[in-house]
Amino acid sequence: MRHRRRREDRTIWHRATEDGMATWTAFLPTPQAAQLDAAVDAHAATFGDDGRTLNQKRVDALYDLVVNRPAGDATPGGRSAAVVQVTVSMDTLIGADEEPGQLKGYGPIGATAAREVAFAPGTIWRRLITHPKTGLLVKTDPTTYKPTAETQRHVTARDMTCTFPSCQMPAHRCDLDHIQPFDHQDPQAGGATEPDNLMPLCRRHHLLKHRTEWQVQRNPDTGAVTWTAPTGHTYTNPPHTHT
């Protein structure tokens, strides 16, 4: 009830400061603040390495999203391609109890707010299985883009180095790349974030894969990774043996 009353007070204000600068502030529900943060971060990440600091990019991203975004450029429901993570129990989702959810980066939010986020149009649910006594995470759903720490350890230990032929960059210094691309619009469609669909690539060969016509396949039975060059030539990177 208190939250509902406070929602009525949501507002925006600004004040001028010295040297031609200003402070721009919004008072709004926590889930909306988290969505704003995520949208700003996602847009700021598209800016190149041009000398701006992260904070400068975030301010410029906010301005760009509000002022310069073309009218027809909105994603379904007016949402950006940003991710907001709320962890909530199934009992709270179905209304069996009123335990708060956890909004990543902000902390606890009320059960009502958690349900509003969960049942909003376009929301994707991802299952997390936890130990009933300790609450520790046991398993995550492979339809999330970022691999779990367990998956990262698995792939890094399995491949040991960048999987591009002849590259010896240690796997722990590489990016984990999806072999079959992850589908951000429909995570269930394919490109699962699981060991058989991930491989370490150093930044140079990661960019090569995504910016050129190089193609790659991994044999799930043998672990061999085969690259096909734009010329049609193929190069097979055999799996590392662990003895």
CSV table of C-alpha atoms in Angstrom, one decimal:
chain,number,residue,atom,x,y,z
A,1,MET,CA,0.0,0.0,0.0
A,2,ARG,CA,2.8,2.4,0.9
A,3,HIS,CA,4.5,1.7,-2.5
A,4,ARG,CA,1.3,2.4,-4.3
A,5,ARG,CA,1.0,5.8,-2.6
A,6,ARG,CA,4.6,6.6,-3.3
A,7,ARG,CA,4.1,5.8,-7.0
A,8,GLU,CA,1.8,8.7,-7.1
A,9,ASP,CA,4.7,11.0,-6.2
A,10,ARG,CA,6.8,10.1,-9.2
A,11,THR,CA,8.3,13.2,-10.9
A,12,ILE,CA,11.3,14.7,-12.7
A,13,TRP,CA,13.1,17.9,-11.8
A,14,HIS,CA,16.3,19.7,-12.7
A,15,ARG,CA,18.4,22.5,-11.4
A,16,ALA,CA,21.1,24.6,-12.9
A,17,THR,CA,24.6,24.4,-11.4
A,18,GLU,CA,27.8,26.4,-12.0
A,19,ASP,CA,29.8,26.5,-15.2
A,20,GLY,CA,26.8,25.9,-17.5
A,21,MET,CA,26.0,22.5,-16.1
A,22,ALA,CA,22.8,21.1,-14.6
A,23,THR,CA,21.5,18.2,-12.5
A,24,TRP,CA,18.6,16.2,-13.9
A,25,THR,CA,16.8,13.9,-11.5
A,26,ALA,CA,13.9,11.4,-11.6
A,27,PHE,CA,11.9,10.0,-8.7
A,28,LEU,CA,10.3,6.7,-9.9
A,29,PRO,CA,9.6,3.1,-8.9
A,30,THR,CA,12.7,0.9,-8.4
A,31,PRO,CA,12.0,-1.5,-11.3
A,32,GLN,CA,11.6,1.4,-13.7
A,33,ALA,CA,14.9,2.8,-12.5
A,34,ALA,CA,16.6,-0.5,-13.1
A,35,GLN,CA,15.2,-0.6,-16.6
A,36,LEU,CA,16.5,2.9,-17.3
A,37,ASP,CA,19.9,1.9,-16.0
A,38,ALA,CA,20.0,-1.2,-18.1
A,39,ALA,CA,18.8,0.6,-21.3
A,40,VAL,CA,21.5,3.3,-20.7
A,41,ASP,CA,24.2,0.7,-20.2
A,42,ALA,CA,23.1,-1.2,-23.3
A,43,HIS,CA,23.2,1.9,-25.5
A,44,ALA,CA,26.5,3.1,-24.0
A,45,ALA,CA,28.1,-0.2,-24.8
A,46,THR,CA,27.5,0.5,-28.6
A,47,PHE,CA,29.8,3.5,-28.5
A,48,GLY,CA,33.3,3.0,-29.7
A,49,ASP,CA,36.6,3.5,-27.9
A,50,ASP,CA,36.7,7.3,-28.6
A,51,GLY,CA,38.3,8.6,-25.4
A,52,ARG,CA,35.1,9.1,-23.4
A,53,THR,CA,34.8,7.7,-19.9
A,54,LEU,CA,32.1,5.2,-19.0
A,55,ASN,CA,30.2,7.8,-17.1
A,56,GLN,CA,30.4,10.3,-20.0
A,57,LYS,CA,29.1,7.6,-22.4
A,58,ARG,CA,26.2,6.8,-20.0
A,59,VAL,CA,25.2,10.5,-19.9
A,60,ASP,CA,25.4,10.7,-23.7
A,61,ALA,CA,23.5,7.5,-24.1
A,62,LEU,CA,20.7,8.8,-21.9
A,63,TYR,CA,20.5,12.0,-23.9
A,64,ASP,CA,20.6,10.0,-27.2
A,65,LEU,CA,17.8,7.7,-26.1
A,66,VAL,CA,15.5,10.4,-25.0
A,67,VAL,CA,16.2,13.2,-27.5
A,68,ASN,CA,17.6,11.6,-30.7
A,69,ARG,CA,15.9,8.2,-30.9
A,70,PRO,CA,13.9,8.1,-34.1
A,71,ALA,CA,10.1,7.8,-33.6
A,72,GLY,CA,10.0,4.5,-35.6
A,73,ASP,CA,13.0,3.0,-33.9
A,74,ALA,CA,11.3,1.7,-30.8
A,75,THR,CA,11.4,-2.0,-30.0
A,76,PRO,CA,8.1,-3.9,-29.2
A,77,GLY,CA,6.4,-2.3,-26.2
A,78,GLY,CA,8.7,0.7,-26.4
A,79,ARG,CA,11.5,-1.2,-24.7
A,80,SER,CA,15.2,-1.2,-25.4
A,81,ALA,CA,17.3,-4.3,-25.8
A,82,ALA,CA,18.3,-4.2,-22.1
A,83,VAL,CA,18.1,-6.8,-19.4
A,84,VAL,CA,16.8,-6.3,-15.9
A,85,GLN,CA,17.1,-9.2,-13.6
A,86,VAL,CA,14.6,-9.9,-10.9
A,87,THR,CA,14.8,-13.1,-8.8
A,88,VAL,CA,11.6,-14.1,-7.2
A,89,SER,CA,10.2,-17.3,-5.8
A,90,MET,CA,7.4,-19.2,-7.6
A,91,ASP,CA,5.2,-18.9,-4.5
A,92,THR,CA,5.4,-15.1,-4.7
A,93,LEU,CA,4.7,-15.2,-8.5
A,94,ILE,CA,1.5,-17.1,-8.0
A,95,GLY,CA,0.5,-15.0,-5.0
A,96,ALA,CA,0.9,-17.8,-2.4
A,97,ASP,CA,3.1,-15.5,-0.3
A,98,GLU,CA,4.4,-12.0,-0.3
A,99,GLU,CA,8.1,-12.5,0.1
A,100,PRO,CA,10.1,-9.8,-1.7
A,101,GLY,CA,12.0,-10.3,-4.9
A,102,GLN,CA,15.6,-9.3,-5.5
A,103,LEU,CA,16.3,-6.7,-8.1
A,104,LYS,CA,19.9,-7.0,-9.3
A,105,GLY,CA,21.8,-3.9,-8.5
A,106,TYR,CA,19.2,-2.5,-6.2
A,107,GLY,CA,18.2,-5.1,-3.6
A,108,PRO,CA,14.8,-6.2,-2.3
A,109,ILE,CA,11.6,-5.0,-4.0
A,110,GLY,CA,8.0,-5.8,-2.9
A,111,ALA,CA,6.1,-8.8,-4.0
A,112,THR,CA,3.6,-6.6,-6.0
A,113,ALA,CA,6.4,-4.8,-7.9
A,114,ALA,CA,8.2,-8.2,-8.6
A,115,ARG,CA,4.9,-9.6,-10.1
A,116,GLU,CA,4.5,-6.4,-12.2
A,117,VAL,CA,7.9,-7.0,-13.7
A,118,ALA,CA,7.4,-10.7,-14.1
A,119,PHE,CA,4.0,-10.4,-15.9
A,120,ALA,CA,4.9,-7.3,-18.0
A,121,PRO,CA,4.6,-7.8,-21.8
A,122,GLY,CA,7.8,-9.1,-23.4
A,123,THR,CA,9.2,-10.4,-20.1
A,124,ILE,CA,11.3,-13.6,-20.5
A,125,TRP,CA,11.3,-16.0,-17.6
A,126,ARG,CA,14.5,-18.0,-16.8
A,127,ARG,CA,14.5,-20.8,-14.4
A,128,LEU,CA,17.0,-21.0,-11.6
A,129,ILE,CA,17.2,-24.2,-9.5
A,130,THR,CA,18.4,-23.7,-6.0
A,131,HIS,CA,19.3,-26.0,-3.2
A,132,PRO,CA,16.2,-26.2,-0.9
A,133,LYS,CA,18.3,-25.9,2.3
A,134,THR,CA,21.3,-23.7,1.4
A,135,GLY,CA,19.6,-21.6,-1.3
A,136,LEU,CA,22.8,-22.0,-3.4
A,137,LEU,CA,22.3,-22.0,-7.2
A,138,VAL,CA,22.4,-25.5,-8.5
A,139,LYS,CA,21.5,-25.0,-12.2
A,140,THR,CA,20.7,-22.1,-14.6
A,141,ASP,CA,18.7,-22.1,-17.7
A,142,PRO,CA,20.9,-22.3,-20.9
A,143,THR,CA,18.7,-19.7,-22.6
A,144,THR,CA,20.5,-16.9,-21.0
A,145,TYR,CA,23.2,-15.0,-22.9
A,146,LYS,CA,26.0,-14.8,-20.3
A,147,PRO,CA,27.4,-18.2,-19.3
A,148,THR,CA,27.5,-19.3,-15.7
A,149,ALA,CA,30.8,-19.4,-13.8
A,150,GLU,CA,30.5,-23.2,-14.0
A,151,THR,CA,30.1,-23.1,-17.8
A,152,GLN,CA,33.0,-20.7,-18.1
A,153,ARG,CA,35.3,-23.0,-16.0
A,154,HIS,CA,34.2,-26.0,-18.1
A,155,VAL,CA,34.9,-24.5,-21.5
A,156,THR,CA,38.2,-22.8,-20.4
A,157,ALA,CA,39.5,-26.1,-18.9
A,158,ARG,CA,38.3,-28.1,-21.9
A,159,ASP,CA,39.8,-26.0,-24.7
A,160,MET,CA,42.8,-24.4,-22.9
A,161,THR,CA,43.5,-21.9,-25.7
A,162,CYS,CA,41.8,-19.8,-28.4
A,163,THR,CA,40.2,-22.3,-30.8
A,164,PHE,CA,41.3,-20.5,-33.9
A,165,PRO,CA,44.0,-22.6,-35.7
A,166,SER,CA,47.5,-22.0,-34.5
A,167,CYS,CA,46.5,-19.3,-31.9
A,168,GLN,CA,47.9,-20.0,-28.5
A,169,MET,CA,46.2,-17.3,-26.4
A,170,PRO,CA,45.2,-18.9,-23.1
A,171,ALA,CA,41.5,-19.6,-22.8
A,172,HIS,CA,41.2,-17.6,-19.5
A,173,ARG,CA,42.2,-14.5,-21.4
A,174,CYS,CA,39.7,-15.1,-24.2
A,175,ASP,CA,36.0,-14.3,-24.8
A,176,LEU,CA,33.5,-17.1,-24.8
A,177,ASP,CA,31.8,-17.0,-28.1
A,178,HIS,CA,28.5,-18.7,-29.2
A,179,ILE,CA,29.2,-21.0,-32.2
A,180,GLN,CA,25.5,-21.0,-33.2
A,181,PRO,CA,24.5,-17.3,-32.5
A,182,PHE,CA,22.4,-16.6,-29.5
A,183,ASP,CA,19.0,-15.4,-30.4
A,184,HIS,CA,18.3,-12.3,-28.2
A,185,GLN,CA,14.8,-11.9,-29.5
A,186,ASP,CA,13.8,-15.6,-28.9
A,187,PRO,CA,16.3,-17.3,-26.6
A,188,GLN,CA,14.4,-20.6,-27.0
A,189,ALA,CA,15.1,-20.7,-30.8
A,190,GLY,CA,18.7,-21.9,-30.5
A,191,GLY,CA,22.2,-20.9,-29.8
A,192,ALA,CA,22.1,-22.2,-26.2
A,193,THR,CA,24.6,-20.9,-23.7
A,194,GLU,CA,26.1,-24.4,-22.9
A,195,PRO,CA,29.6,-25.9,-23.3
A,196,ASP,CA,28.9,-27.6,-26.7
A,197,ASN,CA,27.9,-24.3,-28.2
A,198,LEU,CA,30.7,-22.2,-26.7
A,199,MET,CA,34.4,-21.8,-27.5
A,200,PRO,CA,37.2,-19.5,-26.4
A,201,LEU,CA,38.3,-16.9,-28.9
A,202,CYS,CA,40.9,-14.2,-28.3
A,203,ARG,CA,39.6,-10.7,-29.1
A,204,ARG,CA,41.3,-10.6,-32.5
A,205,HIS,CA,39.8,-13.8,-33.7
A,206,HIS,CA,36.5,-13.1,-32.1
A,207,LEU,CA,36.2,-9.9,-34.2
A,208,LEU,CA,37.4,-11.8,-37.2
A,209,LYS,CA,34.6,-14.3,-36.9
A,210,HIS,CA,31.9,-11.7,-36.6
A,211,ARG,CA,33.2,-9.2,-39.1
A,212,THR,CA,34.3,-11.5,-42.0
A,213,GLU,CA,33.0,-14.5,-43.8
A,214,TRP,CA,34.9,-17.1,-41.7
A,215,GLN,CA,32.6,-19.9,-40.6
A,216,VAL,CA,33.1,-22.4,-37.7
A,217,GLN,CA,31.6,-25.7,-36.5
A,218,ARG,CA,32.4,-27.8,-33.5
A,219,ASN,CA,32.0,-31.6,-33.5
A,220,PRO,CA,30.2,-32.4,-30.2
A,221,ASP,CA,31.5,-36.0,-30.3
A,222,THR,CA,35.2,-35.4,-30.9
A,223,GLY,CA,35.5,-31.8,-29.8
A,224,ALA,CA,37.3,-30.9,-33.1
A,225,VAL,CA,36.7,-27.3,-34.3
A,226,THR,CA,36.7,-26.8,-38.0
A,227,TRP,CA,37.1,-23.3,-39.5
A,228,THR,CA,36.1,-22.5,-43.1
A,229,ALA,CA,37.9,-19.5,-44.7
A,230,PRO,CA,36.2,-17.1,-47.1
A,231,THR,CA,38.2,-18.9,-49.8
A,232,GLY,CA,36.6,-22.2,-49.0
A,233,HIS,CA,39.7,-23.8,-47.4
A,234,THR,CA,39.1,-25.6,-44.1
A,235,TYR,CA,41.3,-25.8,-41.0
A,236,THR,CA,40.6,-28.2,-38.2
A,237,ASN,CA,41.7,-27.4,-34.7
A,238,PRO,CA,42.0,-30.8,-32.8
A,239,PRO,CA,40.7,-30.9,-29.2
A,240,HIS,CA,43.2,-30.7,-26.3
A,241,THR,CA,43.7,-34.0,-24.5
A,242,HIS,CA,43.8,-34.0,-20.7
A,243,THR,CA,46.2,-36.6,-19.4
